CSV table of C-alpha atoms in Angstrom, one decimal:
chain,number,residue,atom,x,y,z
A,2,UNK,CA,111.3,139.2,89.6
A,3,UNK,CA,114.7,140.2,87.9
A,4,UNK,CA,115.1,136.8,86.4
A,5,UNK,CA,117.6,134.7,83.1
A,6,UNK,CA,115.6,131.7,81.8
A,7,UNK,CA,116.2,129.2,79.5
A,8,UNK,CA,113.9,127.6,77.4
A,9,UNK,CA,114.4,123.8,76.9
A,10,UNK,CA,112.1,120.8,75.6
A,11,UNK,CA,111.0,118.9,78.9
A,12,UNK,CA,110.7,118.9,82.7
A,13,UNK,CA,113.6,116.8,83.1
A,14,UNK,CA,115.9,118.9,80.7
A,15,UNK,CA,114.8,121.9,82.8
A,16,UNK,CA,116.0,120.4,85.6
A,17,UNK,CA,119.2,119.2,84.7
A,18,UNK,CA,119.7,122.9,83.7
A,19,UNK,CA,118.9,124.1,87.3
A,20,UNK,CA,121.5,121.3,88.3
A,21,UNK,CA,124.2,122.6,86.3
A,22,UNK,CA,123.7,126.3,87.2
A,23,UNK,CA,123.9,125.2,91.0
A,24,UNK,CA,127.0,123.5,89.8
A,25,UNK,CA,128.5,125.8,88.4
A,26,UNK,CA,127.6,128.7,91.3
A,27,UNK,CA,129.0,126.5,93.9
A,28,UNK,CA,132.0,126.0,91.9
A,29,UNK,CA,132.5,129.5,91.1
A,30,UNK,CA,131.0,131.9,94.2
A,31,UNK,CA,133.3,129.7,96.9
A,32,UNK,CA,136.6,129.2,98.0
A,33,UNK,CA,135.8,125.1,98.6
A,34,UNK,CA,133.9,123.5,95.9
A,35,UNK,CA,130.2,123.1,96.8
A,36,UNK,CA,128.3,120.2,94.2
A,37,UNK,CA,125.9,118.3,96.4
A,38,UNK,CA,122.3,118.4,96.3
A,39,UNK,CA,119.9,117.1,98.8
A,40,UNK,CA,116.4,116.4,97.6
A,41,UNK,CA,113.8,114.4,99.5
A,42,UNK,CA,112.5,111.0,99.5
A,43,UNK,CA,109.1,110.3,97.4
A,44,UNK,CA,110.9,113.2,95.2
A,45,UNK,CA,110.4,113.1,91.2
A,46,UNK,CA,112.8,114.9,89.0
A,47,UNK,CA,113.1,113.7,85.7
A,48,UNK,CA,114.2,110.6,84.0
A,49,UNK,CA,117.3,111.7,82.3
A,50,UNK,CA,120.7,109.5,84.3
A,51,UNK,CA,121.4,112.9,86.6
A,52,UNK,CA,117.6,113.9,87.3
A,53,UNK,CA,116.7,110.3,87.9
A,54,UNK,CA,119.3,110.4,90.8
A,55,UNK,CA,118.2,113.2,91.9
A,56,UNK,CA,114.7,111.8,92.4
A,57,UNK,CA,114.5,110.3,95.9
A,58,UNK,CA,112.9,106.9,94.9
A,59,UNK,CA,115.3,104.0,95.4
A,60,UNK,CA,113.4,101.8,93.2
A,61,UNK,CA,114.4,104.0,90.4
A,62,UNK,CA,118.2,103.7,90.9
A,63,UNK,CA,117.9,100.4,89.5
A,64,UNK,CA,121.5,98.7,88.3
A,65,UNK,CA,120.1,98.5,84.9
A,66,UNK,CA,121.0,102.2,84.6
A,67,UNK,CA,124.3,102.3,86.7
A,68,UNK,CA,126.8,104.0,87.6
A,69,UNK,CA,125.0,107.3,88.6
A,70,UNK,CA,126.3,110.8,89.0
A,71,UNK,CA,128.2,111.4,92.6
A,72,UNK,CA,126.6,114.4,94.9
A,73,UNK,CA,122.8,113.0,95.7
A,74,UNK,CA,121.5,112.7,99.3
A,75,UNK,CA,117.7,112.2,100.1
A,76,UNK,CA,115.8,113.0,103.4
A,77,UNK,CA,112.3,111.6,104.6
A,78,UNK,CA,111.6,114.5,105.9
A,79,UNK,CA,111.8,118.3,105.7
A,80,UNK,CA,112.7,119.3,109.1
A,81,UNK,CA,115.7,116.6,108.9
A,82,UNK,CA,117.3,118.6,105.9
A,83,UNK,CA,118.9,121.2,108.4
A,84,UNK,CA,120.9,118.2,109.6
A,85,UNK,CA,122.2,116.9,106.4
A,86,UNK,CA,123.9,120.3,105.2
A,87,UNK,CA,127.4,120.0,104.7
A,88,UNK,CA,130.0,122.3,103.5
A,89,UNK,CA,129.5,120.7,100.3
A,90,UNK,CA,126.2,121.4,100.1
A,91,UNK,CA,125.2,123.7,96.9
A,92,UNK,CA,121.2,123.2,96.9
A,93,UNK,CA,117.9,121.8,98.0
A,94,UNK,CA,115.7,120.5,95.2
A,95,UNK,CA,112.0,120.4,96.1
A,96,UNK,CA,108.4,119.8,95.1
A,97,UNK,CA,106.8,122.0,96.8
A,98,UNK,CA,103.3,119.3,96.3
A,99,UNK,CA,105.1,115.8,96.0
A,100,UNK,CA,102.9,114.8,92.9
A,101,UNK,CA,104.7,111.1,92.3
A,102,UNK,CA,105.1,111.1,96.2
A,103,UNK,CA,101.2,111.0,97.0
A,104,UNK,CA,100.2,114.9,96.3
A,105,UNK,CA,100.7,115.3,99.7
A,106,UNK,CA,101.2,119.6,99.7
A,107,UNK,CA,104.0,121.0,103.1
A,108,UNK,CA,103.4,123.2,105.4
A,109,UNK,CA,103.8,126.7,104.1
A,110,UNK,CA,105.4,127.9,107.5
A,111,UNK,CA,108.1,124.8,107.0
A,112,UNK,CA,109.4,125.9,103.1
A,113,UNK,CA,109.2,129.6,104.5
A,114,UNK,CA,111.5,128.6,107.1
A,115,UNK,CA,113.6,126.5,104.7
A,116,UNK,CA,113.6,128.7,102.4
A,117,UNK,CA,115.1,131.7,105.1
A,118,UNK,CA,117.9,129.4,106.8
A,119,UNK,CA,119.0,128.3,103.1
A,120,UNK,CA,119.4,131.9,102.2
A,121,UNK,CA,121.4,132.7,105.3
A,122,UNK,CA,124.0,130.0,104.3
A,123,UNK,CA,124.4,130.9,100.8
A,124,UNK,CA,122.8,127.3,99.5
A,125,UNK,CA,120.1,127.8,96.8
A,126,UNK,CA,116.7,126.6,96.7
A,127,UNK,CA,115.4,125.1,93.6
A,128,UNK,CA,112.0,124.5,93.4
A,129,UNK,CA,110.3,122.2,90.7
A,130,UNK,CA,107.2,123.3,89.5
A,131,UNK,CA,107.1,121.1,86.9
A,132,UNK,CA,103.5,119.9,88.1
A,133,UNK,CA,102.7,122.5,90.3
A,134,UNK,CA,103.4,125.7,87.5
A,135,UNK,CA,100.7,127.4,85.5
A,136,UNK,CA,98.3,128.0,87.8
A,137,UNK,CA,98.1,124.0,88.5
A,138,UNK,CA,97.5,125.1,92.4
A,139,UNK,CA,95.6,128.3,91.7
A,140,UNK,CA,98.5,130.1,91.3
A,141,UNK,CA,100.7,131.1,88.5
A,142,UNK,CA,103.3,129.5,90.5
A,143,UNK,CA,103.0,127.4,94.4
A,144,UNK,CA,106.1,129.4,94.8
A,145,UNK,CA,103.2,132.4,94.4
A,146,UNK,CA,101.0,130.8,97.3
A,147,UNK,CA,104.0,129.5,99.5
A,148,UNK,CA,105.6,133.5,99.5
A,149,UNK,CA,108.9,132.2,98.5
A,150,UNK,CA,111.4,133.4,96.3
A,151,UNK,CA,113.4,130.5,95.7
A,152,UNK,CA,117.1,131.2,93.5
A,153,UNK,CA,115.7,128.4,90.8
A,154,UNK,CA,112.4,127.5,89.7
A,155,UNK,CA,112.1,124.8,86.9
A,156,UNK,CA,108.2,124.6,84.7
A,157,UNK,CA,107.4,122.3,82.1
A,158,UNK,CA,104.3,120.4,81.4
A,159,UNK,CA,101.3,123.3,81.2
A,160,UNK,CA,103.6,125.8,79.9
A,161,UNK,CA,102.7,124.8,76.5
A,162,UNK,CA,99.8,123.0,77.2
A,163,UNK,CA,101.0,119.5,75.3
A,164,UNK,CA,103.4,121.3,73.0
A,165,UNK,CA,106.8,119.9,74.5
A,166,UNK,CA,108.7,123.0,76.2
A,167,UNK,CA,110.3,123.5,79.5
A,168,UNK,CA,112.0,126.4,81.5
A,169,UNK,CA,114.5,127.3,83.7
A,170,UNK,CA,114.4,130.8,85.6
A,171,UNK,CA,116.7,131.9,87.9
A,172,UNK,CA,117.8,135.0,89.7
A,173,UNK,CA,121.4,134.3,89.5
A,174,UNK,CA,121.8,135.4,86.1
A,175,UNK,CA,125.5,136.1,86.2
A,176,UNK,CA,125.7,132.1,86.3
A,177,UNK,CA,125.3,130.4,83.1
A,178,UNK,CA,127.8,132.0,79.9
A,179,UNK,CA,127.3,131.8,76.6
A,180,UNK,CA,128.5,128.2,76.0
A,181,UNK,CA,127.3,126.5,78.8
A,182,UNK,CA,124.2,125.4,78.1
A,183,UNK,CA,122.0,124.8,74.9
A,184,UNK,CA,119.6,123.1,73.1
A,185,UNK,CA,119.0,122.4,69.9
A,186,UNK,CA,115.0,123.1,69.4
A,187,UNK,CA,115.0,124.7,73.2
A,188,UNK,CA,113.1,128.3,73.0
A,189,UNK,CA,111.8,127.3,69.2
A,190,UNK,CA,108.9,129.2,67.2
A,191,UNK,CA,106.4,126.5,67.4
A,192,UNK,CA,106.9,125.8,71.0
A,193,UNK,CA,107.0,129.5,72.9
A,194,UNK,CA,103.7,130.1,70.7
A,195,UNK,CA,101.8,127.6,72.0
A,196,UNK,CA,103.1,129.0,75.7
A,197,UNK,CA,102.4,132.5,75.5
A,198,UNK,CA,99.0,131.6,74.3
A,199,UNK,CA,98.4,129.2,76.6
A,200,UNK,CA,99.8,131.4,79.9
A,201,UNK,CA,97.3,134.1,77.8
A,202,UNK,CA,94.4,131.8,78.5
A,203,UNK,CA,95.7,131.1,82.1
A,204,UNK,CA,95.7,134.4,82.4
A,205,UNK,CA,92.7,135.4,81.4
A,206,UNK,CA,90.8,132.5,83.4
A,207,UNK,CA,92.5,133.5,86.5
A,208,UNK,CA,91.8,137.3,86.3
A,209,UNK,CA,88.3,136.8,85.6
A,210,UNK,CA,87.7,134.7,88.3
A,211,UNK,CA,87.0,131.3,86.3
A,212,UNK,CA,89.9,129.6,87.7
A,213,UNK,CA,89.0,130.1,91.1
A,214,UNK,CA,85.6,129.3,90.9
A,215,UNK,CA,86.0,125.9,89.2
A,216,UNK,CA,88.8,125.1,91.5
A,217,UNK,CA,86.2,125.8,94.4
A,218,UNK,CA,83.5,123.2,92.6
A,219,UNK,CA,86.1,121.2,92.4
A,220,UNK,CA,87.1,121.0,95.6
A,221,UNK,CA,83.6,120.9,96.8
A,222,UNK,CA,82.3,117.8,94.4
A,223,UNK,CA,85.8,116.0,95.5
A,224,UNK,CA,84.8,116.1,99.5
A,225,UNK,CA,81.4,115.5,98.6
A,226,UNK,CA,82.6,112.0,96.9
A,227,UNK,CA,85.2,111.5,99.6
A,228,UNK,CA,82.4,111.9,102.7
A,229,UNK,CA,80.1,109.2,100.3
A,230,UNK,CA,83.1,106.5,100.3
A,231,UNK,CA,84.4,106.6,103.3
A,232,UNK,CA,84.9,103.1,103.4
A,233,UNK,CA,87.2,103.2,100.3
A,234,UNK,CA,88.9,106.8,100.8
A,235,UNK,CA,90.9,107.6,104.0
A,236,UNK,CA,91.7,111.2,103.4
A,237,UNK,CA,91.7,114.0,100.7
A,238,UNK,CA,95.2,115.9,99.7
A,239,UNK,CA,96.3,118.3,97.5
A,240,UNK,CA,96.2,121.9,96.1
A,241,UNK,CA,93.8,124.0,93.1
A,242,UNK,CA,93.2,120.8,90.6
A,243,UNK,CA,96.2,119.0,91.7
A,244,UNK,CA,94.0,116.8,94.5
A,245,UNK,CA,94.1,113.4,95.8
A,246,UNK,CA,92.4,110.6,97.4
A,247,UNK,CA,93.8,108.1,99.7
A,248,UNK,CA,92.6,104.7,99.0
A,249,UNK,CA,92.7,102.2,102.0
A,250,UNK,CA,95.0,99.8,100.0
A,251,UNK,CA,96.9,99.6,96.7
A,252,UNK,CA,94.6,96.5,95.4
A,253,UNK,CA,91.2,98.7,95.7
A,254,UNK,CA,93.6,102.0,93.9
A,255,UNK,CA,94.5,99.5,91.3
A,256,UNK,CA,90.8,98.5,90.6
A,257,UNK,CA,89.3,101.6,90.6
A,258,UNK,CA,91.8,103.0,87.8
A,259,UNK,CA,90.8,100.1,86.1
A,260,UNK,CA,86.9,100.5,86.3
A,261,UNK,CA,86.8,104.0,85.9
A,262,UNK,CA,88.9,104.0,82.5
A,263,UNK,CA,86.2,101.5,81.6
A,264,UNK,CA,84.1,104.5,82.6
A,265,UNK,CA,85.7,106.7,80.3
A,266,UNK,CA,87.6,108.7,83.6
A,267,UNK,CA,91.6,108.8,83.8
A,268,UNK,CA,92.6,108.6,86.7
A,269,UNK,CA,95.9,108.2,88.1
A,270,UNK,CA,97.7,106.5,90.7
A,271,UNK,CA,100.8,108.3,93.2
A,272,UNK,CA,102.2,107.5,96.1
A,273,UNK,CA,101.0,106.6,99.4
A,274,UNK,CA,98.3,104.7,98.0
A,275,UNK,CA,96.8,108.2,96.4
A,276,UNK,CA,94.3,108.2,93.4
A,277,UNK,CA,95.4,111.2,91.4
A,278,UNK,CA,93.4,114.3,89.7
A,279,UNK,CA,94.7,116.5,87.2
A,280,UNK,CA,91.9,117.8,85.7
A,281,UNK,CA,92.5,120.5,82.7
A,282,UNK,CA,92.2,123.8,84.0
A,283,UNK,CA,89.6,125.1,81.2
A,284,UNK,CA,87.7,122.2,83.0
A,285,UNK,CA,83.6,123.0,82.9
A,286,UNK,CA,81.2,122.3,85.7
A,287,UNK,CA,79.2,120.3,83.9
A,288,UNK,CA,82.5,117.5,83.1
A,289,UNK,CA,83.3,117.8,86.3
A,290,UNK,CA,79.7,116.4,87.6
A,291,UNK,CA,79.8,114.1,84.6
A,292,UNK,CA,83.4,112.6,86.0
A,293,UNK,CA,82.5,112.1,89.4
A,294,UNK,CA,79.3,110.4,88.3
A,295,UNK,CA,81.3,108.2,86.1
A,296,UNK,CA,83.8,107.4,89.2
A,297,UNK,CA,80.8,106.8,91.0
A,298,UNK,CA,79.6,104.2,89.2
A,299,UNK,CA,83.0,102.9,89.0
A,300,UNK,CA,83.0,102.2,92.9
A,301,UNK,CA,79.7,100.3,92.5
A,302,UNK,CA,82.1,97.7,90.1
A,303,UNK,CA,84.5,97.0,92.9
């Protein structure tokens, strides 16, 4: 990868930078000015008044928070982007695991096929790895295990494992000027310490084969607890440690996050009725058994 990046302070900031340089490119690289961005419903981009419009959840467009930025469309589905392009279409913003949207991983052929037709027509592909980066699905990047090469990627969160940083990376490094974008702490001392050592760890965890093999107990103790409570769980979903179960209704999802953070497990809820794992990558075996026996015994309290 010939790549720019910049170096902000969140997820959401590094995503608002990916929006301006798709801007910008579809302002400058055209004769007709190209701004919109299509993202996808169940979508989570940030929190900030342009990323929170570009997130595909109409609950969050609240009036509260009104009047939005002009240039957002959403889609239920992938396949029905193709139909959506316009001629003032500058991007597609994806997840390519919807974490908020019920960790629900696509196809690799579909984004592979996305990815190609998007390239054709000159309309970039930003992917948010925000969730997904840092080897979050076994991978330094999904992008990695989906064979894409999309024009953006934006990372955040395990980056600098809980030391506030986020990125934007971008092949289109003719883009951005100096001028165009900053920040005032973006790219600082403590913060790019904390992620070189961390991506050092990663690293190291991956090459050595760690990584794989706890993703692989992982995987193995979560169908192992889903084929036990069938009656509660409906399916399992996900990628590396970014997994899922599908509760049969949001009252039982509700009550087991309750009962097993009297259990001393977090657990989170997502879309879809999904019970969420994110368990930390340097994650032992022996925690791992401990927290499924803990969730275990949090079923019992239902």
């Amino acid at each position: 990868y010939d790549v720019a990046m910049f170096f902000a302070n969140s997820g959401a900031e590094a995503n608002e930078g990916a929006i301006k340089i798709a801007r910008k490119y579809g302002e400058t690289k055209f004769n007709n000015k190209k701004y919109k961005v299509i993202t996808l419903e169940h979508s989570f981009h940030g929190r900030t008044i342009t990323t929170v419009k570009a997130t595909g959840q109409s609950a969050m467009h609240t009036d509260n928070f009104s009047p939005y930025p002009d240039g957002f469309s959403y889609n239920a589905q992938l396949n029905d982007i193709y139909n959506s392009i316009d001629e003032q279409t500058v991007a597609v913003m994806l997840e390519l695991v919807q974490g908020e949207g019920g960790v629900q991983p696509f196809p690799k052929e579909d984004i592979q096929k996305l990815a190609s037709f998007l390239k054709e027509k000159e309309i970039l592909l930003i992917i948010d790895e925000v969730q997904t980066g840092a080897y979050r699905t076994g991978e330094f990047l999904a992008s990695n295990l989906y064979d894409i090469k999309p024009d953006i990627i934006t990372m955040a969160k395990g980056v600098g494992s809980g030391v506030p940083i986020g990125v934007v990376i971008t092949t289109h490094k003719d883009i951005f000027e100096p001028g165009d974008h900053g920040s005032t702490f973006g790219g600082n001392y403590l913060s790019t310490t904390s992620a070189l050592e961390a991506c050092t760890i990663l690293d190291e965890l991956k090459n050595d084969g760690t990584l794989d093999e706890t993703i692989l107990y992982f995987e193995t103790q979560l169908k192992k607890f889903y084929e036990s409570n069938t009656n509660v769980f409906t399916d399992v979903v996900g990628l590396g440690l970014m997994r899922g179960l599908r509760v049969k209704d949001a009252q039982t999802l509700s009550s087991i996050i309750t009962k097993a953070f009297e259990q001393g497990v977090l657990v989170l809820k997502a879309g879809k009725n999904t019970l969420r794992f994110l368990p930390p990558l340097t994650i032992s075996k022996e925690e791992i058994a401990e927290g499924f026996k803990r969730l275990g015994k949090a079923l019992e309290m239902l």
